[in-house]
Amino acid sequence: MSSTLQLFDDPAEPLSVAGDMQRQARAVEPGHYDELRDDEGQLRPAWQAFAEHLGAPLPDLTRRQSLLAHQIQEDGITYNVYNAQGGPSRPWSLEALPLILSAADWQALERGVAQRANLLNRVLADVYGEQIVLKEALLPSALVLGHPSYLRGLQGVKPVGGVYLHVVAFDLVRAPDGAWWVVSQRTQAPSGLGYVMQNRLIVSRLFPEAYRAMNVQHLASGYRRLLDTMTELASLCAEGETPRLALLTPGPYNETYFEHAYLARYLGLPLVEGGDLVVRDEGLFLKTVQGLEPIHGLLRRLDDDFCDPLELRSDSTLGIPGLMQAVRAGKVVLANALGTGFLESPAVHGFLPALSRKLLGQELALPSLPTWWCGESAAWRDVRDELTERVIRPSYPHAGTPGFGGSSTVRQSFDAVIGRVLTPAALKAWRERIDHDPAAYTVQRFEPYPQAPVWSGGALSMRGASLRVYALSDGQGGWQVLPGGMTRIATRDAGPVSMQLGGSSLDTWVLTDEPVDTFSMLPASIKLDELMQRQRPVASRTGENLFWMGRYTERTEQQLRLLQTSVSLQSGDDEMQERVSLALSDLAESNGLVPPGTPSLIKSPRVFERAALDALADASAKQGAYSLGFNLGALARSAQSLRERLSPEHARLLRAMGSDFQHRLTQAALQAALPPDEHERDHEEGQGEQAARTPQPARLRSLTQAQDAFEHLGMQLAAVTGAQTDRMTRDPGWRLLTVGRLIERLTGYASMLKAFWESEALTHPQGFDLALDLFDSTITFRARFQRRLEVPALLALLVMDETNPRALACVLRRLRTELIKLPARGGSHADMLALLPHEGVGASLAELCDADKGHEAVLALLNRLIDAGWRLSDEVGRRYFAHAEPTDSMVSA
């Protein structure tokens, strides 16, 4: 390694990175702008500077790309791609090389983008106000009043501060002559800001020297501008209180949910779903475990139609009933305001030049692609015979056509639209279709995408690129353009640019001739009256997810210990005693390790073990067995829903456990690779020679073969428990997690002891030892009682001992402690505490050990504790998650 470093640093042998880039990158296709080289084939100055500061030979980009992929995997950065099966998530796609824009390029773009954002906000103010542009036909009424995203219920309603658009996104392409054109604009809930910052953090660390030396402008001040503007406007609704903001997401199944969670954490905002919010007295409130907390501003990532099921889409389960009325009352700031979606129609672009002259008194500095709305007969006549060189797009959301960028859903993506030569038959069909309903279609000139360098497969290739830039309102009529943006690239050289179709992204570096803005999102000081506001309330949904995370963690631990105990019995020399077999069978079924109705260990050990093996990694629980696979999947889903709450390490571990467990089970099966037993061989022969020749996947034959997977999972669960215990803030959310875990421990361990008590397995040494092992109390028992296998000693340790964390008395003591510290809601803490014994376990050791009535007393106690655990779970849900009134069924005896 040292000799390599000396070679890099030797001035006599300078690195020829620039020459390698120039030689290796193939020429762009004719008619495309080359982002890497100028017309003479030389590297552009920005790329020349990048090559000089790379600090390693060009092939080192392969190593850096691997580091980048590893970081994305570690951080769990995902992008959900929807399909017919429900939409699996995939890792976010990011390339190592950035797109580099010179200071001169950016200055022109910045002016044009700010002007367009101002224009769009002025158009909205007029359309929802005096409607001068409609009366003078500067914008056809059909494109506004006929668009489903125009909300008549907001006509005449001025948003707080008069700001309709807080964030506007523009998709740009660069023509072969270097001029920029606007392809589309996003005005409802522009996506990508979270990914923009995440891309910057990763790529800037890959090239730290180049990033510093090239004077790349930073991004943080733009995000601060967005937050400050919303805070200033929300203060107008707060009536003297500190304004509260939140980020509204459709939920974890949305395609860009990762960036919602990331952006919320970066901005310091609670991440909320529609179900977390409620409208009361025309005000918006967040349902928290502390009660209803006012919300004065929402940065929304939910399209208009889904925002209010009372006045918009009645089938929406994502919105907030009554939100429109809260907007009309001026009680909440929405970024962006509702009703802005009609500006996303491509047909609007053709009217913007005249609108700019009317509303701004200026010519449009940054033009849109030439656009013809076919609803104007003259425009349709002009372009009707030139469709082979044009792109056809739907004017309205419902008018989409597959293959031309439309969609059957309200939200559309035009990213996949490309110009193409149509056959005479296709041209005729399109002309007839547009003739039938001309207003539904818009035609635009096709502009070939510029091509940017990408390091792929150990070589430098050129891919089509589209740039998305963001304009941020300052609330006073001014605009700040984020110095960078989201550059998306095609999957092939000149193919369509679409993340849904497998495209990738680039960080966008904007160079500056001025000092770099070193602003940080971390404030220099904080006011005293803001300190309580910084202690963010815990949303009820978040509290519920944490509650169930605690329960699933404990449930998985109990299942794992039960399986490990079974393995130790199997691998021992002693034959399993009948009563012990009965207790284990009952516990396996009640804990979801085997499906209901599975023959017991006594009746058919082989069938029982096969059922347990089949259920191990089954995350779907198709057979009714909610085993480790299901609970590990539930933990991963809870981590997905709690991205903004968990540390990256904690979340990564929760996501990895399921896949790691499955991988180790598969490896164990491959290593065992035993031939099928006689019964299976006869079955194969009965299926014919072809079936016998079909390779069968490797399968585990015994639980003992999964021992390594069990041990590794046990270590991971110990790490998860440590993170939950020692690395989370002790707020109400954490206390709900702890309460959930303790409730699961109370009901789980009481059920375990009940199974052993009913089967009388404790009368046999094997059952006695097994019970101690399941309670993780063997070492403590041996230290206190040596080998005295007496039931009173076992009851003293597993039931009555408040110092043993697995003992029922200790669990109850901790439950009472945590319940008292929860926020007082829906009644006093005494209502919940009354469901549990006042002290201890509610019985004395003498009662439990009584020679005549002790057996029944233990069973009665265990049944009471199991019932108390379930009732307490219901009461916690009613009080903190459902915000319902008490019902007799939840608290009655």
Short mmCIF file of N, CA and C in Angstrom, two decimals, residues 273-352:
data_model
loop_
_atom_site.label_atom_id
_atom_site.label_comp_id
_atom_site.label_asym_id
_atom_site.label_seq_id
_atom_site.Cartn_x
_atom_site.Cartn_y
_atom_site.Cartn_z
N GLU A 273 -48.99 11.00 9.59
CA GLU A 273 -49.90 10.53 8.56
C GLU A 273 -51.27 11.16 8.80
N GLY A 274 -52.14 11.03 7.81
CA GLY A 274 -53.46 11.64 7.94
C GLY A 274 -54.20 11.18 9.16
N GLY A 275 -54.06 9.89 9.50
CA GLY A 275 -54.75 9.36 10.65
C GLY A 275 -54.24 9.91 11.98
N ASP A 276 -53.08 10.56 11.96
CA ASP A 276 -52.53 11.16 13.18
C ASP A 276 -53.15 12.52 13.47
N LEU A 277 -53.88 13.07 12.51
CA LEU A 277 -54.37 14.44 12.63
C LEU A 277 -55.89 14.46 12.68
N VAL A 278 -56.42 15.47 13.30
CA VAL A 278 -57.86 15.63 13.40
C VAL A 278 -58.19 17.12 13.42
N VAL A 279 -59.34 17.49 12.87
CA VAL A 279 -59.79 18.88 12.86
C VAL A 279 -60.83 19.05 13.95
N ARG A 280 -60.61 20.04 14.82
CA ARG A 280 -61.55 20.38 15.89
C ARG A 280 -61.73 21.90 15.89
N ASP A 281 -62.99 22.35 15.82
CA ASP A 281 -63.28 23.79 15.82
C ASP A 281 -62.46 24.53 14.77
N GLU A 282 -62.39 23.94 13.58
CA GLU A 282 -61.71 24.51 12.41
C GLU A 282 -60.19 24.58 12.59
N GLY A 283 -59.67 24.01 13.65
CA GLY A 283 -58.23 23.95 13.87
C GLY A 283 -57.72 22.54 13.64
N LEU A 284 -56.44 22.44 13.32
CA LEU A 284 -55.81 21.15 13.06
C LEU A 284 -55.03 20.71 14.29
N PHE A 285 -55.20 19.44 14.68
CA PHE A 285 -54.55 18.94 15.87
C PHE A 285 -53.88 17.60 15.59
N LEU A 286 -52.78 17.38 16.27
CA LEU A 286 -52.06 16.12 16.22
C LEU A 286 -52.48 15.26 17.40
N LYS A 287 -52.89 14.04 17.12
CA LYS A 287 -53.25 13.11 18.18
C LYS A 287 -51.96 12.54 18.77
N THR A 288 -51.68 12.88 20.00
CA THR A 288 -50.47 12.41 20.66
C THR A 288 -50.85 11.62 21.91
N VAL A 289 -49.86 10.93 22.46
CA VAL A 289 -50.13 10.18 23.69
C VAL A 289 -50.37 11.13 24.86
N GLN A 290 -50.01 12.42 24.70
CA GLN A 290 -50.30 13.41 25.72
C GLN A 290 -51.67 14.05 25.55
N GLY A 291 -52.30 13.82 24.39
CA GLY A 291 -53.57 14.46 24.09
C GLY A 291 -53.49 15.13 22.73
N LEU A 292 -54.41 16.02 22.42
CA LEU A 292 -54.42 16.73 21.15
C LEU A 292 -53.51 17.95 21.23
N GLU A 293 -52.58 18.05 20.30
CA GLU A 293 -51.64 19.17 20.23
C GLU A 293 -51.90 19.95 18.94
N PRO A 294 -52.00 21.28 18.99
CA PRO A 294 -52.29 22.06 17.77
C PRO A 294 -51.14 21.98 16.76
N ILE A 295 -51.51 21.94 15.50
CA ILE A 295 -50.55 22.01 14.39
C ILE A 295 -50.91 23.23 13.56
N HIS A 296 -49.93 24.09 13.33
CA HIS A 296 -50.20 25.34 12.61
C HIS A 296 -49.66 25.34 11.19
N GLY A 297 -48.83 24.37 10.85
CA GLY A 297 -48.27 24.31 9.50
C GLY A 297 -47.95 22.89 9.10
N LEU A 298 -48.28 22.53 7.85
CA LEU A 298 -48.00 21.19 7.33
C LEU A 298 -47.18 21.30 6.05
N LEU A 299 -46.01 20.69 6.05
CA LEU A 299 -45.27 20.47 4.81
C LEU A 299 -45.78 19.14 4.27
N ARG A 300 -46.58 19.20 3.24
CA ARG A 300 -47.28 17.98 2.84
C ARG A 300 -46.60 17.30 1.66
N ARG A 301 -46.64 15.97 1.70
CA ARG A 301 -46.19 15.15 0.59
C ARG A 301 -47.33 14.26 0.11
N LEU A 302 -48.52 14.80 0.20
CA LEU A 302 -49.74 14.09 -0.20
C LEU A 302 -50.47 14.93 -1.22
N ASP A 303 -50.83 14.32 -2.34
CA ASP A 303 -51.52 15.06 -3.40
C ASP A 303 -52.89 15.55 -2.95
N ASP A 304 -53.34 16.62 -3.62
CA ASP A 304 -54.57 17.29 -3.21
C ASP A 304 -55.74 16.35 -2.98
N ASP A 305 -56.03 15.50 -3.96
CA ASP A 305 -57.25 14.69 -3.94
C ASP A 305 -57.38 13.84 -2.68
N PHE A 306 -56.26 13.46 -2.10
CA PHE A 306 -56.29 12.55 -0.97
C PHE A 306 -56.31 13.27 0.37
N CYS A 307 -56.27 14.60 0.36
CA CYS A 307 -56.05 15.34 1.60
C CYS A 307 -57.28 15.45 2.50
N ASP A 308 -58.48 15.42 1.93
CA ASP A 308 -59.68 15.61 2.74
C ASP A 308 -60.80 14.73 2.19
N PRO A 309 -61.08 13.60 2.81
CA PRO A 309 -62.13 12.71 2.29
C PRO A 309 -63.54 13.29 2.40
N LEU A 310 -63.72 14.35 3.16
CA LEU A 310 -65.05 14.96 3.26
C LEU A 310 -65.38 15.77 2.00
N GLU A 311 -64.40 16.45 1.43
CA GLU A 311 -64.68 17.34 0.30
C GLU A 311 -63.98 16.94 -0.98
N LEU A 312 -63.02 16.03 -0.89
CA LEU A 312 -62.29 15.64 -2.09
C LEU A 312 -62.59 14.16 -2.38
N ARG A 313 -61.60 13.31 -2.37
CA ARG A 313 -61.87 11.89 -2.64
C ARG A 313 -62.43 11.22 -1.39
N SER A 314 -63.65 10.76 -1.48
CA SER A 314 -64.30 10.17 -0.31
C SER A 314 -63.71 8.81 0.05
N ASP A 315 -62.99 8.17 -0.91
CA ASP A 315 -62.41 6.86 -0.62
C ASP A 315 -61.00 6.97 -0.06
N SER A 316 -60.51 8.18 0.16
CA SER A 316 -59.15 8.34 0.66
C SER A 316 -59.08 7.99 2.14
N THR A 317 -58.15 7.14 2.48
CA THR A 317 -57.86 6.85 3.89
C THR A 317 -56.59 7.54 4.35
N LEU A 318 -56.04 8.40 3.50
CA LEU A 318 -54.76 9.04 3.80
C LEU A 318 -54.91 10.47 4.31
N GLY A 319 -56.09 11.05 4.12
CA GLY A 319 -56.24 12.46 4.43
C GLY A 319 -56.81 12.75 5.80
N ILE A 320 -57.20 14.02 5.97
CA ILE A 320 -57.71 14.51 7.26
C ILE A 320 -59.10 15.09 7.02
N PRO A 321 -60.15 14.45 7.51
CA PRO A 321 -61.49 15.02 7.33
C PRO A 321 -61.58 16.42 7.93
N GLY A 322 -62.07 17.36 7.11
CA GLY A 322 -62.23 18.73 7.58
C GLY A 322 -61.05 19.63 7.31
N LEU A 323 -60.01 19.13 6.63
CA LEU A 323 -58.83 19.96 6.39
C LEU A 323 -59.17 21.17 5.53
N MET A 324 -60.04 21.00 4.54
CA MET A 324 -60.41 22.13 3.69
C MET A 324 -61.03 23.26 4.51
N GLN A 325 -61.85 22.90 5.48
CA GLN A 325 -62.47 23.93 6.31
C GLN A 325 -61.44 24.64 7.17
N ALA A 326 -60.45 23.89 7.68
CA ALA A 326 -59.37 24.52 8.44
C ALA A 326 -58.59 25.49 7.58
N VAL A 327 -58.41 25.15 6.30
CA VAL A 327 -57.72 26.06 5.37
C VAL A 327 -58.57 27.30 5.13
N ARG A 328 -59.85 27.12 4.90
CA ARG A 328 -60.73 28.28 4.67
C ARG A 328 -60.75 29.19 5.89
N ALA A 329 -60.66 28.62 7.08
CA ALA A 329 -60.68 29.42 8.30
C ALA A 329 -59.35 30.09 8.58
N GLY A 330 -58.34 29.80 7.78
CA GLY A 330 -57.03 30.41 7.99
C GLY A 330 -56.33 29.90 9.24
N LYS A 331 -56.63 28.65 9.64
CA LYS A 331 -56.06 28.11 10.87
C LYS A 331 -54.80 27.28 10.65
N VAL A 332 -54.44 27.05 9.39
CA VAL A 332 -53.27 26.20 9.13
C VAL A 332 -52.61 26.62 7.82
N VAL A 333 -51.29 26.55 7.80
CA VAL A 333 -50.50 26.81 6.60
C VAL A 333 -50.16 25.48 5.94
N LEU A 334 -50.49 25.35 4.67
CA LEU A 334 -50.12 24.14 3.92
C LEU A 334 -49.07 24.50 2.90
N ALA A 335 -48.02 23.71 2.88
CA ALA A 335 -46.97 23.90 1.88
C ALA A 335 -46.87 22.61 1.04
N ASN A 336 -47.41 22.67 -0.17
CA ASN A 336 -48.01 23.81 -0.82
C ASN A 336 -49.51 23.88 -0.55
N ALA A 337 -50.10 25.04 -0.89
CA ALA A 337 -51.54 25.20 -0.70
C ALA A 337 -52.30 24.19 -1.54
N LEU A 338 -53.50 23.83 -1.09
CA LEU A 338 -54.36 22.95 -1.87
C LEU A 338 -54.84 23.67 -3.13
N GLY A 339 -55.06 22.89 -4.19
CA GLY A 339 -55.62 23.45 -5.41
C GLY A 339 -54.59 23.93 -6.40
N THR A 340 -53.34 23.56 -6.24
CA THR A 340 -52.29 24.05 -7.15
C THR A 340 -51.98 23.06 -8.28
N GLY A 341 -52.61 21.89 -8.25
CA GLY A 341 -52.22 20.82 -9.17
C GLY A 341 -52.49 21.10 -10.63
N PHE A 342 -53.44 21.98 -10.95
CA PHE A 342 -53.74 22.22 -12.37
C PHE A 342 -52.55 22.83 -13.11
N LEU A 343 -51.63 23.47 -12.36
CA LEU A 343 -50.46 24.05 -13.01
C LEU A 343 -49.48 22.99 -13.49
N GLU A 344 -49.65 21.74 -13.08
CA GLU A 344 -48.78 20.67 -13.54
C GLU A 344 -49.17 20.16 -14.92
N SER A 345 -50.31 20.58 -15.42
CA SER A 345 -50.71 20.18 -16.76
C SER A 345 -49.70 20.70 -17.79
N PRO A 346 -49.23 19.86 -18.69
CA PRO A 346 -48.27 20.35 -19.70
C PRO A 346 -48.86 21.42 -20.61
N ALA A 347 -50.19 21.45 -20.71
CA ALA A 347 -50.82 22.44 -21.59
C ALA A 347 -50.58 23.86 -21.10
N VAL A 348 -50.37 24.05 -19.79
CA VAL A 348 -50.18 25.39 -19.23
C VAL A 348 -48.92 26.04 -19.79
N HIS A 349 -47.91 25.24 -20.13
CA HIS A 349 -46.64 25.80 -20.57
C HIS A 349 -46.78 26.71 -21.80
N GLY A 350 -47.70 26.37 -22.66
CA GLY A 350 -47.84 27.17 -23.87
C GLY A 350 -48.37 28.57 -23.61
N PHE A 351 -48.94 28.83 -22.44
CA PHE A 351 -49.55 30.12 -22.13
C PHE A 351 -48.71 30.96 -21.17
N LEU A 352 -47.61 30.40 -20.68
CA LEU A 352 -46.81 31.12 -19.69
C LEU A 352 -46.13 32.38 -20.24
#
